[in-house]
Short mmCIF file of N, CA and C in Angstrom, two decimals:
data_model
loop_
_atom_site.label_atom_id
_atom_site.label_comp_id
_atom_site.label_asym_id
_atom_site.label_seq_id
_atom_site.Cartn_x
_atom_site.Cartn_y
_atom_site.Cartn_z
N MET A 1 14.28 -17.08 22.64
CA MET A 1 14.43 -15.82 21.97
C MET A 1 15.92 -15.24 22.66
N THR A 2 16.79 -15.00 21.67
CA THR A 2 18.24 -14.70 22.00
C THR A 2 18.23 -13.08 22.80
N ASN A 3 19.51 -13.06 23.41
CA ASN A 3 19.40 -11.64 24.16
C ASN A 3 19.65 -10.46 22.90
N GLY A 4 20.17 -10.77 21.81
CA GLY A 4 19.99 -9.59 20.57
C GLY A 4 18.65 -9.32 20.24
N GLN A 5 17.80 -10.42 20.12
CA GLN A 5 16.37 -10.44 19.67
C GLN A 5 15.55 -9.37 20.83
N GLU A 6 15.81 -9.71 21.77
CA GLU A 6 15.32 -9.04 23.01
C GLU A 6 15.47 -7.50 23.07
N ILE A 7 16.81 -7.25 22.67
CA ILE A 7 17.33 -5.84 22.55
C ILE A 7 16.59 -5.13 21.64
N ILE A 8 16.60 -6.03 20.29
CA ILE A 8 15.79 -5.16 19.16
C ILE A 8 14.34 -4.83 19.62
N ILE A 9 13.57 -6.04 20.21
CA ILE A 9 12.37 -5.80 20.25
C ILE A 9 12.08 -4.52 21.30
N GLN A 10 12.99 -4.58 22.46
CA GLN A 10 12.89 -3.44 23.33
C GLN A 10 13.08 -1.94 22.84
N GLN A 11 14.09 -2.06 21.70
CA GLN A 11 14.47 -0.73 21.10
C GLN A 11 13.09 -0.25 20.10
N VAL A 12 12.68 -1.14 19.57
CA VAL A 12 11.41 -1.01 18.83
C VAL A 12 10.16 -0.31 19.82
N ASN A 13 10.06 -0.97 20.83
CA ASN A 13 8.95 -0.63 21.74
C ASN A 13 9.46 0.57 22.45
N ASN A 14 10.39 0.88 22.66
CA ASN A 14 10.93 2.26 23.13
C ASN A 14 10.94 3.32 22.05
N ASN A 15 11.03 3.18 20.71
CA ASN A 15 11.05 4.21 19.90
C ASN A 15 9.79 5.35 20.35
N PRO A 16 10.37 6.52 20.19
CA PRO A 16 9.64 7.56 20.60
C PRO A 16 8.23 7.73 19.67
N MET A 17 8.53 7.60 18.27
CA MET A 17 7.41 7.65 17.47
C MET A 17 6.38 6.50 17.59
N ASN A 18 6.79 5.26 18.15
CA ASN A 18 5.94 4.20 18.36
C ASN A 18 5.25 4.72 19.66
N ILE A 19 5.96 5.16 20.43
CA ILE A 19 5.34 5.46 21.77
C ILE A 19 4.15 6.55 21.50
N LEU A 20 4.53 7.62 20.60
CA LEU A 20 3.30 8.70 20.38
C LEU A 20 2.26 8.20 19.66
N PHE A 21 2.60 7.42 18.57
CA PHE A 21 1.61 6.82 18.09
C PHE A 21 0.65 5.85 18.37
N SER A 22 1.23 5.08 19.47
CA SER A 22 0.50 3.95 20.07
C SER A 22 -0.30 4.76 21.40
N ASN A 23 -0.28 5.76 21.69
CA ASN A 23 -0.93 6.66 22.61
C ASN A 23 -2.41 6.47 22.65
N LYS A 24 -2.67 5.77 23.78
CA LYS A 24 -4.38 5.56 23.88
C LYS A 24 -5.27 6.71 23.59
N TYR A 25 -4.87 7.95 24.22
CA TYR A 25 -5.70 9.09 23.83
C TYR A 25 -5.63 9.80 22.54
N LEU A 26 -4.43 9.52 21.91
CA LEU A 26 -4.07 9.94 20.49
C LEU A 26 -5.26 8.95 19.77
N LEU A 27 -5.18 7.85 19.86
CA LEU A 27 -5.85 6.71 19.18
C LEU A 27 -7.50 6.79 19.18
N LEU A 28 -7.86 7.27 20.41
CA LEU A 28 -8.99 7.31 20.66
C LEU A 28 -9.63 8.67 20.08
N PHE A 29 -8.78 9.60 20.40
CA PHE A 29 -9.07 10.96 19.33
C PHE A 29 -9.34 10.52 17.93
N LEU A 30 -8.54 9.76 17.26
CA LEU A 30 -8.52 9.38 16.14
C LEU A 30 -9.72 8.63 15.76
N ARG A 31 -9.97 7.72 16.46
CA ARG A 31 -11.03 6.89 16.37
C ARG A 31 -12.51 7.59 16.40
N ILE A 32 -12.48 8.40 17.03
CA ILE A 32 -13.79 9.52 17.35
C ILE A 32 -13.96 10.21 15.95
N VAL A 33 -12.77 10.86 15.53
CA VAL A 33 -12.64 11.94 14.75
C VAL A 33 -13.24 11.17 13.26
N ILE A 34 -12.64 10.05 12.98
CA ILE A 34 -12.93 9.26 11.74
C ILE A 34 -14.35 8.73 11.93
N SER A 35 -14.67 8.41 12.97
CA SER A 35 -16.08 7.82 13.26
C SER A 35 -17.09 8.86 12.94
N PHE A 36 -16.79 10.02 13.54
CA PHE A 36 -18.06 11.01 13.19
C PHE A 36 -18.08 11.57 11.75
N VAL A 37 -16.82 11.47 11.17
CA VAL A 37 -16.77 11.96 9.65
C VAL A 37 -17.40 10.86 8.76
N PHE A 38 -17.25 9.51 9.04
CA PHE A 38 -17.91 8.79 8.51
C PHE A 38 -19.52 8.49 8.47
N ILE A 39 -19.80 8.44 9.87
CA ILE A 39 -21.31 8.50 10.08
C ILE A 39 -22.05 9.87 9.79
N TYR A 40 -21.30 10.99 9.56
CA TYR A 40 -22.09 12.06 8.93
C TYR A 40 -21.95 11.92 7.49
N ALA A 41 -20.94 11.62 6.86
CA ALA A 41 -20.83 11.47 5.24
C ALA A 41 -22.06 10.00 5.16
N GLY A 42 -22.03 9.31 5.76
CA GLY A 42 -23.12 8.15 5.43
C GLY A 42 -24.52 8.73 5.53
N ILE A 43 -24.75 9.63 6.81
CA ILE A 43 -26.18 10.27 6.87
C ILE A 43 -26.33 11.01 5.85
N GLU A 44 -25.51 11.80 5.25
CA GLU A 44 -25.77 12.55 4.15
C GLU A 44 -26.22 12.06 2.65
N LYS A 45 -25.19 10.92 2.59
CA LYS A 45 -25.50 10.34 1.50
C LYS A 45 -26.88 9.52 1.23
N ILE A 46 -27.07 8.91 2.69
CA ILE A 46 -28.29 8.08 2.44
C ILE A 46 -29.61 8.97 2.28
N SER A 47 -29.30 10.33 3.09
CA SER A 47 -30.68 11.17 2.99
C SER A 47 -30.80 11.56 1.56
N ASP A 48 -29.65 11.64 0.58
CA ASP A 48 -30.16 11.89 -0.77
C ASP A 48 -29.39 11.10 -1.64
N PRO A 49 -29.96 10.02 -1.95
CA PRO A 49 -29.05 9.13 -2.70
C PRO A 49 -28.88 9.59 -4.37
N GLU A 50 -29.91 10.28 -4.57
CA GLU A 50 -29.90 10.79 -6.07
C GLU A 50 -29.01 11.69 -6.24
N ALA A 51 -28.50 12.39 -5.19
CA ALA A 51 -27.43 13.47 -5.50
C ALA A 51 -26.02 12.81 -5.26
N PHE A 52 -26.12 11.78 -4.54
CA PHE A 52 -24.92 10.88 -4.64
C PHE A 52 -24.48 10.24 -5.63
N ALA A 53 -25.70 9.77 -6.27
CA ALA A 53 -25.69 9.08 -7.63
C ALA A 53 -24.99 9.91 -8.79
N ILE A 54 -25.50 11.11 -8.64
CA ILE A 54 -25.01 12.03 -9.59
C ILE A 54 -23.66 12.47 -9.36
N SER A 55 -23.25 12.55 -7.98
CA SER A 55 -21.76 12.71 -8.01
C SER A 55 -20.80 11.67 -8.38
N ILE A 56 -21.42 10.38 -8.13
CA ILE A 56 -20.75 9.51 -8.67
C ILE A 56 -20.40 9.25 -10.13
N ALA A 57 -21.44 9.69 -10.69
CA ALA A 57 -21.62 9.89 -12.26
C ALA A 57 -20.62 10.69 -13.01
N ASN A 58 -20.57 11.74 -12.28
CA ASN A 58 -19.71 12.71 -12.48
C ASN A 58 -18.15 12.43 -12.81
N TYR A 59 -17.84 11.67 -12.10
CA TYR A 59 -16.24 11.24 -12.14
C TYR A 59 -16.32 10.52 -13.43
N ARG A 60 -17.27 9.90 -13.81
CA ARG A 60 -17.35 8.96 -15.17
C ARG A 60 -16.07 7.98 -15.29
N LEU A 61 -16.17 7.18 -13.96
CA LEU A 61 -15.14 6.23 -13.99
C LEU A 61 -15.99 4.91 -14.00
N LEU A 62 -17.06 4.78 -13.58
CA LEU A 62 -18.12 3.37 -13.42
C LEU A 62 -18.95 3.37 -14.52
N PRO A 63 -19.07 2.02 -14.89
CA PRO A 63 -20.09 1.74 -15.93
C PRO A 63 -21.52 2.40 -15.20
N ILE A 64 -22.53 3.19 -16.31
CA ILE A 64 -23.61 3.33 -15.75
C ILE A 64 -24.44 2.58 -14.74
N GLU A 65 -24.31 1.30 -15.25
CA GLU A 65 -25.18 0.20 -14.41
C GLU A 65 -25.01 0.13 -13.03
N THR A 66 -23.83 0.39 -12.68
CA THR A 66 -23.34 0.19 -11.37
C THR A 66 -23.53 1.17 -10.29
N ILE A 67 -23.97 2.56 -10.83
CA ILE A 67 -23.78 3.73 -10.10
C ILE A 67 -24.90 3.73 -9.00
N ASN A 68 -26.21 3.30 -9.25
CA ASN A 68 -27.13 3.43 -8.31
C ASN A 68 -26.73 2.16 -7.27
N ILE A 69 -26.09 1.25 -7.45
CA ILE A 69 -25.70 0.25 -6.57
C ILE A 69 -24.58 0.61 -5.37
N PHE A 70 -23.65 1.58 -5.81
CA PHE A 70 -22.62 2.16 -5.18
C PHE A 70 -23.37 3.49 -4.43
N ALA A 71 -24.44 4.12 -4.85
CA ALA A 71 -25.07 5.15 -4.23
C ALA A 71 -25.79 4.48 -3.29
N ILE A 72 -26.13 3.36 -3.33
CA ILE A 72 -27.26 2.93 -2.24
C ILE A 72 -26.48 2.13 -1.11
N THR A 73 -25.28 1.41 -1.37
CA THR A 73 -24.62 0.48 -0.58
C THR A 73 -23.32 1.34 0.12
N LEU A 74 -22.72 2.05 -0.41
CA LEU A 74 -21.65 2.71 -0.03
C LEU A 74 -21.90 3.71 1.25
N PRO A 75 -23.07 4.40 1.20
CA PRO A 75 -23.22 5.13 2.39
C PRO A 75 -23.55 4.18 3.55
N TRP A 76 -24.27 3.24 3.42
CA TRP A 76 -24.44 2.12 4.65
C TRP A 76 -23.34 1.60 4.95
N ILE A 77 -22.29 1.24 4.11
CA ILE A 77 -20.81 0.69 4.50
C ILE A 77 -20.16 1.80 5.58
N GLU A 78 -20.40 3.01 4.96
CA GLU A 78 -19.74 4.37 5.79
C GLU A 78 -20.41 4.26 7.13
N LEU A 79 -21.70 4.21 7.06
CA LEU A 79 -22.27 4.72 8.48
C LEU A 79 -21.86 3.37 9.33
N VAL A 80 -22.27 2.08 9.01
CA VAL A 80 -22.08 0.94 10.06
C VAL A 80 -20.32 1.04 10.38
N ALA A 81 -19.49 1.26 9.63
CA ALA A 81 -18.14 1.20 9.72
C ALA A 81 -17.90 2.12 10.91
N GLY A 82 -18.44 3.29 10.81
CA GLY A 82 -18.26 4.49 11.65
C GLY A 82 -18.91 4.23 12.71
N ILE A 83 -20.33 3.66 12.89
CA ILE A 83 -20.63 3.50 14.21
C ILE A 83 -20.10 2.35 14.90
N LEU A 84 -19.81 1.35 14.26
CA LEU A 84 -18.92 0.33 15.15
C LEU A 84 -17.56 0.85 15.42
N MET A 85 -17.03 1.60 14.76
CA MET A 85 -15.54 1.93 15.25
C MET A 85 -15.85 3.19 16.36
N LEU A 86 -16.88 3.96 16.31
CA LEU A 86 -17.23 4.71 17.42
C LEU A 86 -17.28 3.97 18.75
N PHE A 87 -17.86 2.95 18.65
CA PHE A 87 -18.10 2.14 20.17
C PHE A 87 -16.98 1.27 20.47
N GLY A 88 -15.69 1.15 19.51
CA GLY A 88 -14.80 0.38 19.78
C GLY A 88 -14.85 -1.03 19.35
N ILE A 89 -16.01 -1.23 18.40
CA ILE A 89 -16.23 -2.64 18.15
C ILE A 89 -15.18 -3.07 16.64
N ALA A 90 -14.50 -4.06 16.80
CA ALA A 90 -13.84 -4.33 15.74
C ALA A 90 -13.12 -3.34 14.91
N VAL A 91 -12.19 -2.61 15.72
CA VAL A 91 -11.70 -1.13 15.30
C VAL A 91 -10.58 -1.43 14.27
N LYS A 92 -9.73 -2.45 14.56
CA LYS A 92 -8.66 -2.56 13.26
C LYS A 92 -9.43 -3.02 11.80
N GLU A 93 -10.48 -3.90 12.20
CA GLU A 93 -11.04 -4.30 10.75
C GLU A 93 -11.97 -2.87 10.27
N ASN A 94 -12.89 -2.20 10.97
CA ASN A 94 -13.33 -1.19 10.44
C ASN A 94 -12.49 0.01 9.89
N SER A 95 -11.42 -0.07 10.70
CA SER A 95 -10.10 0.93 10.28
C SER A 95 -9.80 0.47 8.81
N THR A 96 -9.49 -0.94 8.61
CA THR A 96 -9.20 -1.41 7.33
C THR A 96 -10.34 -1.21 6.21
N ILE A 97 -11.37 -1.20 6.48
CA ILE A 97 -12.66 -0.91 5.49
C ILE A 97 -12.30 0.48 5.15
N ILE A 98 -12.35 1.31 6.33
CA ILE A 98 -12.12 2.86 6.09
C ILE A 98 -11.13 3.33 5.25
N PHE A 99 -9.92 2.75 5.57
CA PHE A 99 -8.73 2.74 4.92
C PHE A 99 -8.92 2.63 3.47
N SER A 100 -9.30 1.46 3.29
CA SER A 100 -9.58 1.00 1.69
C SER A 100 -10.53 2.08 0.90
N MET A 101 -11.63 2.07 1.53
CA MET A 101 -12.11 3.34 1.02
C MET A 101 -11.70 4.68 0.76
N LEU A 102 -11.19 5.27 1.58
CA LEU A 102 -10.55 6.48 1.72
C LEU A 102 -9.24 6.33 0.60
N THR A 103 -8.55 5.43 0.31
CA THR A 103 -7.64 4.89 -0.43
C THR A 103 -8.12 5.26 -2.03
N ILE A 104 -9.37 4.57 -2.25
CA ILE A 104 -9.96 4.38 -3.49
C ILE A 104 -10.64 5.89 -3.45
N PHE A 105 -11.21 6.68 -2.63
CA PHE A 105 -11.54 7.77 -3.02
C PHE A 105 -10.47 8.67 -3.39
N THR A 106 -9.36 8.77 -2.74
CA THR A 106 -8.14 9.65 -3.13
C THR A 106 -7.53 9.06 -4.50
N ILE A 107 -7.42 8.09 -5.01
CA ILE A 107 -6.90 7.60 -6.17
C ILE A 107 -8.12 8.25 -7.08
N THR A 108 -9.54 8.22 -6.95
CA THR A 108 -10.73 8.63 -7.77
C THR A 108 -10.31 10.08 -7.89
N ILE A 109 -10.11 10.86 -7.05
CA ILE A 109 -9.90 12.19 -7.06
C ILE A 109 -8.92 12.64 -7.48
N ILE A 110 -7.69 11.84 -7.50
CA ILE A 110 -6.44 12.03 -8.33
C ILE A 110 -6.47 12.07 -9.99
N ILE A 111 -7.10 10.74 -10.15
CA ILE A 111 -7.48 10.65 -11.62
C ILE A 111 -8.52 11.69 -12.35
N SER A 112 -9.45 12.22 -11.58
CA SER A 112 -10.36 13.33 -11.89
C SER A 112 -9.63 14.69 -12.02
N LEU A 113 -8.79 14.87 -11.21
CA LEU A 113 -7.97 16.04 -11.29
C LEU A 113 -7.15 16.03 -12.48
N PHE A 114 -6.65 15.03 -12.83
CA PHE A 114 -5.64 14.62 -13.78
C PHE A 114 -6.38 14.86 -15.12
N ARG A 115 -7.37 14.60 -14.97
CA ARG A 115 -8.53 14.51 -16.27
C ARG A 115 -9.31 15.89 -16.43
N GLY A 116 -8.65 17.09 -15.61
CA GLY A 116 -9.21 18.36 -15.73
C GLY A 116 -10.49 18.51 -15.14
N LEU A 117 -11.08 17.39 -14.40
CA LEU A 117 -12.71 17.73 -14.07
C LEU A 117 -12.76 18.54 -12.77
N SER A 118 -13.55 19.44 -12.96
CA SER A 118 -13.96 20.28 -11.55
C SER A 118 -15.29 19.81 -11.29
N ILE A 119 -15.46 18.92 -10.22
CA ILE A 119 -16.77 18.13 -10.06
C ILE A 119 -16.74 18.49 -8.40
N ASP A 120 -17.98 18.27 -8.02
CA ASP A 120 -18.30 18.02 -6.64
C ASP A 120 -17.78 16.32 -6.15
N CYS A 121 -17.25 16.45 -4.96
CA CYS A 121 -16.60 15.40 -4.37
C CYS A 121 -17.56 14.19 -4.02
N GLY A 122 -18.74 14.57 -3.55
CA GLY A 122 -19.85 13.69 -3.30
C GLY A 122 -19.67 13.23 -1.74
N CYS A 123 -18.45 13.63 -1.10
CA CYS A 123 -18.00 13.30 0.20
C CYS A 123 -19.14 13.46 1.21
N PHE A 124 -19.51 14.80 1.26
CA PHE A 124 -20.82 15.26 2.47
C PHE A 124 -21.93 15.70 1.74
N GLY A 125 -22.63 15.10 0.68
CA GLY A 125 -23.49 15.84 0.25
C GLY A 125 -23.02 16.88 -0.91
N LYS A 126 -23.83 17.75 -1.22
CA LYS A 126 -23.38 18.90 -1.85
C LYS A 126 -22.36 19.73 -1.66
N GLY A 127 -21.62 20.57 -2.37
CA GLY A 127 -20.87 21.68 -2.23
C GLY A 127 -19.46 21.31 -1.82
N SER A 128 -18.99 20.38 -1.94
CA SER A 128 -17.35 20.10 -1.37
C SER A 128 -16.73 19.60 -2.71
N GLN A 129 -16.09 20.53 -3.48
CA GLN A 129 -15.23 20.44 -4.46
C GLN A 129 -14.01 19.36 -4.48
N ILE A 130 -13.72 18.71 -5.61
CA ILE A 130 -12.37 17.91 -5.44
C ILE A 130 -11.10 18.93 -5.79
N GLY A 131 -10.08 18.63 -5.11
CA GLY A 131 -8.86 19.68 -5.31
C GLY A 131 -7.90 19.07 -4.30
N MET A 132 -6.87 19.97 -4.14
CA MET A 132 -5.87 19.63 -3.30
C MET A 132 -5.97 19.48 -1.93
N MET A 133 -7.11 20.35 -1.26
CA MET A 133 -7.51 20.47 -0.01
C MET A 133 -8.20 19.10 0.19
N LYS A 134 -9.06 18.75 -0.63
CA LYS A 134 -9.62 17.28 -0.20
C LYS A 134 -8.71 16.17 -0.41
N LEU A 135 -7.56 16.31 -1.26
CA LEU A 135 -6.33 15.12 -1.22
C LEU A 135 -5.98 15.44 0.15
N GLY A 136 -5.46 16.37 0.53
CA GLY A 136 -4.90 16.66 2.16
C GLY A 136 -5.63 16.16 3.12
N GLU A 137 -7.07 16.32 2.96
CA GLU A 137 -8.00 15.85 4.06
C GLU A 137 -8.01 14.37 4.33
N ASN A 138 -8.04 14.07 2.85
CA ASN A 138 -7.96 12.34 2.73
C ASN A 138 -6.96 11.98 3.17
N THR A 139 -5.58 12.38 2.91
CA THR A 139 -4.47 11.90 3.20
C THR A 139 -4.14 11.71 4.80
N LEU A 140 -4.65 12.78 5.45
CA LEU A 140 -4.56 12.80 6.81
C LEU A 140 -5.52 11.54 7.60
N MET A 141 -6.78 11.47 6.86
CA MET A 141 -7.67 10.47 7.40
C MET A 141 -7.06 9.04 6.90
N ILE A 142 -6.12 8.77 5.86
CA ILE A 142 -5.54 7.46 5.67
C ILE A 142 -4.66 7.37 6.52
N ILE A 143 -3.84 8.58 6.76
CA ILE A 143 -2.74 8.19 7.96
C ILE A 143 -3.25 7.74 9.32
N ALA A 144 -4.32 8.39 9.65
CA ALA A 144 -5.13 7.97 11.08
C ALA A 144 -5.74 6.70 10.94
N SER A 145 -6.29 6.20 9.83
CA SER A 145 -6.88 5.15 9.75
C SER A 145 -5.93 3.98 9.82
N PHE A 146 -4.64 4.28 9.17
CA PHE A 146 -3.48 3.20 9.24
C PHE A 146 -2.77 3.10 10.61
N LEU A 147 -2.99 4.10 11.25
CA LEU A 147 -2.30 4.03 12.74
C LEU A 147 -3.59 3.25 13.66
N LEU A 148 -4.56 3.58 13.34
CA LEU A 148 -5.65 2.34 13.85
C LEU A 148 -5.53 0.89 13.61
N ILE A 149 -5.11 0.98 12.41
CA ILE A 149 -4.81 -0.64 11.85
C ILE A 149 -3.83 -1.11 12.57
N LEU A 150 -3.02 -0.32 12.71
CA LEU A 150 -1.45 -0.87 13.59
C LEU A 150 -1.72 -1.13 15.04
N PHE A 151 -2.35 -0.22 15.40
CA PHE A 151 -2.41 -0.02 17.02
C PHE A 151 -3.70 -0.30 17.61
N GLY A 152 -4.64 -0.38 16.73
CA GLY A 152 -6.06 -0.51 17.35
C GLY A 152 -6.58 0.58 18.26
N SER A 153 -7.55 0.59 19.01
CA SER A 153 -7.99 1.50 19.88
C SER A 153 -9.16 0.76 20.89
N ASP A 154 -8.70 0.05 21.84
CA ASP A 154 -9.48 -0.53 22.78
C ASP A 154 -10.13 0.34 24.09
N PHE A 155 -9.35 1.46 24.22
CA PHE A 155 -9.55 2.39 25.30
C PHE A 155 -11.10 2.96 24.98
N LEU A 156 -11.83 3.01 26.08
CA LEU A 156 -13.26 3.31 26.04
C LEU A 156 -14.13 2.58 25.13
N LYS A 157 -13.84 1.30 25.00
CA LYS A 157 -14.68 0.50 23.97
C LYS A 157 -16.06 -0.04 24.65
N LEU A 158 -16.81 -0.36 23.71
CA LEU A 158 -18.11 -1.02 24.35
C LEU A 158 -17.75 -2.36 24.68
N LYS A 159 -18.19 -3.01 25.95
CA LYS A 159 -17.54 -4.07 26.34
C LYS A 159 -18.79 -5.21 26.37
N SER A 160 -18.45 -6.30 25.76
CA SER A 160 -19.18 -7.54 25.83
C SER A 160 -19.61 -8.06 27.36
N ASN A 161 -20.49 -8.99 27.33
CA ASN A 161 -20.83 -9.73 28.75
C ASN A 161 -20.05 -10.98 28.82
N ASN A 162 -19.43 -11.51 27.54
CA ASN A 162 -18.61 -12.69 27.63
C ASN A 162 -17.59 -12.67 28.36
#
């Protein structure tokens, strides 16, 4: 590595934004918040799959034959990803799963808003309408999950005996 390359790497590592966003306490906070959101959302949907299936159907984006498959499997993916992330297991991988789900959910909400639909988002059971507030919430969680993809969060994770 040349002296110029070392200086560039040092400048990137000393960038105030990089230092802020790679702070282990911030990353732990983001990990816990996102974990609890997805654990709660998964449990709510698992407890009432019929209501979640209706929420999915209201978006009018999926073939009717696939709605029950999504209503049954998606909450379990949310729950497992949330639990694993909470304990610090495969944080980057689970953050990628959550980032992907949030991105798809957000695109779905945007499409539905452009179509003029006023529907329940299906996020946490019943009662949460799609709208700008939901887009803002999702955007913040997308940013948080992206930071966890970039920087991980090994602080206070469950340790293996290996």
